[in-house]
CSV table of C-alpha atoms in Angstrom, one decimal:
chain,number,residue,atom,x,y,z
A,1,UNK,CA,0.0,0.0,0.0
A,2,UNK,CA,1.5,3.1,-1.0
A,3,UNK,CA,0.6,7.0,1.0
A,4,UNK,CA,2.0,10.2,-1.2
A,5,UNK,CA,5.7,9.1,-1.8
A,6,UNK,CA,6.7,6.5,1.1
A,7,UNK,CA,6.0,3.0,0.3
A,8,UNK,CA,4.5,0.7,3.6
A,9,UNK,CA,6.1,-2.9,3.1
A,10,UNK,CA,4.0,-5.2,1.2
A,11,UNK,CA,3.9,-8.7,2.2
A,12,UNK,CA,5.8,-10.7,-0.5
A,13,UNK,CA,3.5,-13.7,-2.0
A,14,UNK,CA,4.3,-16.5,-3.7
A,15,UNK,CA,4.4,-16.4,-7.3
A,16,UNK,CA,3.4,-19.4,-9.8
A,17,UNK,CA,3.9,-19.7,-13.2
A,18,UNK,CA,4.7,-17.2,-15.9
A,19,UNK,CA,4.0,-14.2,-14.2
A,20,UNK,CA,6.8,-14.6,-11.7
A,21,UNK,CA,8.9,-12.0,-12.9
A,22,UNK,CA,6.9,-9.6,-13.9
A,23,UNK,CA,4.9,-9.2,-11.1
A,24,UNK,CA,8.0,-7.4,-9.3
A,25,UNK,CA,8.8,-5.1,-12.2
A,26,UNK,CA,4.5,-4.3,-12.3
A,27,UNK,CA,5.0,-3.8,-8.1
A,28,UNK,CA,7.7,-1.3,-9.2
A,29,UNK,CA,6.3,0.5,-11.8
A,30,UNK,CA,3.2,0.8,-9.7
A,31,UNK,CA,5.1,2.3,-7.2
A,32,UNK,CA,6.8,4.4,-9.5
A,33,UNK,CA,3.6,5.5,-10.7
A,34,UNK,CA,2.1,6.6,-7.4
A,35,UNK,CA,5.3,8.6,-6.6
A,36,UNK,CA,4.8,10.3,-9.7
A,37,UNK,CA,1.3,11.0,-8.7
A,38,UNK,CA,1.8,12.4,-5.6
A,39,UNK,CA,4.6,14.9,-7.1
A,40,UNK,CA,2.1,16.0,-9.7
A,41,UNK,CA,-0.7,16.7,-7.1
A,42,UNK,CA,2.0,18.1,-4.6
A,43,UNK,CA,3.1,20.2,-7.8
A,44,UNK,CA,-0.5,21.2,-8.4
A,45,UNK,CA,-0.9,22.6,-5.1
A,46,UNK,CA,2.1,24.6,-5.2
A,47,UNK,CA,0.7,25.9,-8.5
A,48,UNK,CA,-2.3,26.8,-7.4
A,49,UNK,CA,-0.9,28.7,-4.6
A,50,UNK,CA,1.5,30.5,-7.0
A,51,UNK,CA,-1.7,31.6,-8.7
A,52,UNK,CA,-3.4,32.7,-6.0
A,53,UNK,CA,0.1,34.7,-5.4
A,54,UNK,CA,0.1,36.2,-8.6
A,55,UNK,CA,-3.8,37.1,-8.3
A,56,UNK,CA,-2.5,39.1,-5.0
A,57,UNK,CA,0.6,40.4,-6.6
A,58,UNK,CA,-1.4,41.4,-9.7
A,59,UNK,CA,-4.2,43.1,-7.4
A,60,UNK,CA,-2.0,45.0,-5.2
A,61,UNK,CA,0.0,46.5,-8.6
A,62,UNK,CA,-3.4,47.6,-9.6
A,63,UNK,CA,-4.0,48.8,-6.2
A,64,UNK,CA,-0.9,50.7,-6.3
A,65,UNK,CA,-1.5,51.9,-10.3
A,66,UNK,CA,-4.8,53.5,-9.3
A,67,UNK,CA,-3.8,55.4,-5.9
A,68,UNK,CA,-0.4,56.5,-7.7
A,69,UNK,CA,-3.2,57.7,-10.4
A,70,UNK,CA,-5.0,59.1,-7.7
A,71,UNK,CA,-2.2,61.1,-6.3
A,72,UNK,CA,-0.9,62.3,-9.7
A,73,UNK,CA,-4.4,63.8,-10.5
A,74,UNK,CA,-4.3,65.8,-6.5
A,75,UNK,CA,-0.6,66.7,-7.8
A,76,UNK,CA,-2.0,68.5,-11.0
A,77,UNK,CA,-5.0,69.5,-9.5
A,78,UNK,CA,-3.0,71.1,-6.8
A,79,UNK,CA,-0.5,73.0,-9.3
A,80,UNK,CA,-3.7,74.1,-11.6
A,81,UNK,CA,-4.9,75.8,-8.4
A,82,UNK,CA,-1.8,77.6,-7.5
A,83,UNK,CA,-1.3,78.5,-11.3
A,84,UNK,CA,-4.4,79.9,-11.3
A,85,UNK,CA,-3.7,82.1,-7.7
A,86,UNK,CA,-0.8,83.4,-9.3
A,87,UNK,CA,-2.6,84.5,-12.5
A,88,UNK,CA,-5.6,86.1,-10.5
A,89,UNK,CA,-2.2,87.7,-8.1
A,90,UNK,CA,-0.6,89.6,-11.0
A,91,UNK,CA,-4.3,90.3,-12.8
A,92,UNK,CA,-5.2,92.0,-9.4
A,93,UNK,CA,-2.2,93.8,-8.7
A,94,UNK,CA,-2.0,95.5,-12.8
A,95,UNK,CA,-5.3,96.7,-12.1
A,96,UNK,CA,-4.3,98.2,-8.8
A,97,UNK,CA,-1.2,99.2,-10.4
A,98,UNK,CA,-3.5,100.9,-13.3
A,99,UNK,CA,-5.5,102.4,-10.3
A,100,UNK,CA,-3.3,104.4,-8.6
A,101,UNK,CA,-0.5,105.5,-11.6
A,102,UNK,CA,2.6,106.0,-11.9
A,103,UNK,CA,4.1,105.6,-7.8
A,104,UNK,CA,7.5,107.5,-8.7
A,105,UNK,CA,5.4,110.1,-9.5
A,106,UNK,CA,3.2,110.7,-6.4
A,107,UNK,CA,5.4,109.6,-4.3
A,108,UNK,CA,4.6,113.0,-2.2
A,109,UNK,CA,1.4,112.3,-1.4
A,110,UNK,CA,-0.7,113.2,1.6
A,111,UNK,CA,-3.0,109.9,1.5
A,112,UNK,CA,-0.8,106.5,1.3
A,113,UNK,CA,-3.6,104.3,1.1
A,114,UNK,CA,-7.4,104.3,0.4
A,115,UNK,CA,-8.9,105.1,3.7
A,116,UNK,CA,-7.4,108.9,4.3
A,117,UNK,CA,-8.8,109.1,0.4
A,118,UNK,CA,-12.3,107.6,1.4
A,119,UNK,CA,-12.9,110.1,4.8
A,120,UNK,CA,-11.4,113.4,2.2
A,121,UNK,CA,-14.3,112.6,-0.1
A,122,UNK,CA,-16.6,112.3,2.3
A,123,UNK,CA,-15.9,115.8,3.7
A,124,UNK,CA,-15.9,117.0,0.3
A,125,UNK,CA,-19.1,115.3,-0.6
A,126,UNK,CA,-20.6,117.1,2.5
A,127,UNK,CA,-19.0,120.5,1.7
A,128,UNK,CA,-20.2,120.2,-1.9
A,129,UNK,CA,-23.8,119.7,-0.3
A,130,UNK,CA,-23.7,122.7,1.8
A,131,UNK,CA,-22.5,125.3,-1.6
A,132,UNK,CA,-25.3,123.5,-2.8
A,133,UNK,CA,-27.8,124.6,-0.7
A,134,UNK,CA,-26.3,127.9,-0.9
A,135,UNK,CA,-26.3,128.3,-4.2
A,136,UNK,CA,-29.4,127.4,-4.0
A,137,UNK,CA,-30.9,130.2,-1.0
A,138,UNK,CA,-28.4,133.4,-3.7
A,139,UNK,CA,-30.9,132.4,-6.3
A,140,UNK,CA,-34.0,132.7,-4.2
A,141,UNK,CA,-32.7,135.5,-2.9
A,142,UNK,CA,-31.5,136.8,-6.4
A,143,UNK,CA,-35.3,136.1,-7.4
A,144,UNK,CA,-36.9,137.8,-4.6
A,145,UNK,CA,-35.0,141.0,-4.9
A,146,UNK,CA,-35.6,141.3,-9.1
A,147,UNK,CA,-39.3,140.9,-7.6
A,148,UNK,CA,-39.4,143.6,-5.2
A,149,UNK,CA,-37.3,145.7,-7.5
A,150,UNK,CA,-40.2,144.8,-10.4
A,151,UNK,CA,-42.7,145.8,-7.8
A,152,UNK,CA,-41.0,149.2,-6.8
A,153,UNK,CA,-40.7,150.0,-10.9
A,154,UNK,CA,-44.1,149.1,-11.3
A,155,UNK,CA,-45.4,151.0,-8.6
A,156,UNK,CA,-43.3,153.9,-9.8
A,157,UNK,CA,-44.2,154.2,-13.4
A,158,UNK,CA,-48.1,153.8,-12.3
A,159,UNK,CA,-47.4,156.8,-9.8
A,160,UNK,CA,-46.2,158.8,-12.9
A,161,UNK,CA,-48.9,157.7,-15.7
A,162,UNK,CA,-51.8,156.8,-13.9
């Protein structure tokens, strides 16, 4: 009886007749043919495992393919943000440049920034309010004395022809 590759003694029996010597060269092959069996399944197992390896190995690479994907696409993502920042930086500071001119010109200026500017036109706004309603009380006045000056003319000429 034979159990993967060792061989438990068989109990010799007596042969008769023609078959004598081939029954020990069948016994052998048979043996020979069992160990062979049990190093193909043997070799089986160990290649399925190696399969099952390779499935891992394969996985994991693919694992490994998609997050380095993953981090390539935060990468750009990442730089196409700055990129932008930087673009909007410099658009922002030509326009302020455009604002407020030429700096090597002004550079004796009362208001360094935009608040001083801000509360100067506010008290110019409010000044420019208060001419206005001046302007406006000289006119009323204006009118009322071309009145009473019509009224005295008219009331002299209807003294002298009436």
């Amino acid at each position: 009886m034979l159990q993967s590759e060792r061989v438990v003694a068989v109990a010799p029996r007596v042969a008769s007749g023609k078959w004598v010597g081939k029954e020990g060269f069948v016994a052998e092959a048979a043996v020979q043919f069992e160990r062979i069996g049990g190093t193909i399944a043997r070799l089986e197992r160990e290649l399925e495992k190696s399969r099952e390896t390779i499935a891992e190995m394969a996985e994991e690479a693919s694992r490994n393919k998609r997050f380095q994907a993953f981090e390539m696409s935060l990468e750009n993502s990442r730089d196409y943000k700055l990129t932008d920042l930087q673009r909007t930086c410099k658009d922002l500071k030509s326009r302020l440049d455009a604002i407020e001119g030429d700096r090597s010109k002004f550079a004796g200026l009362t208001y360094k920034s935009f608040e001083p500017v801000d509360r100067k036109l506010a008290e110019l706004s409010g000044l420019g309010a208060h001419i206005d309603r001046i302007e406006f009380a000289a006119r009323r006045n204006e009118v009322l004395f071309f009145g009473a000056l019509a009224l005295a003319a008219f009331s002299l000429a209807s003294r002298f022809f009436f």
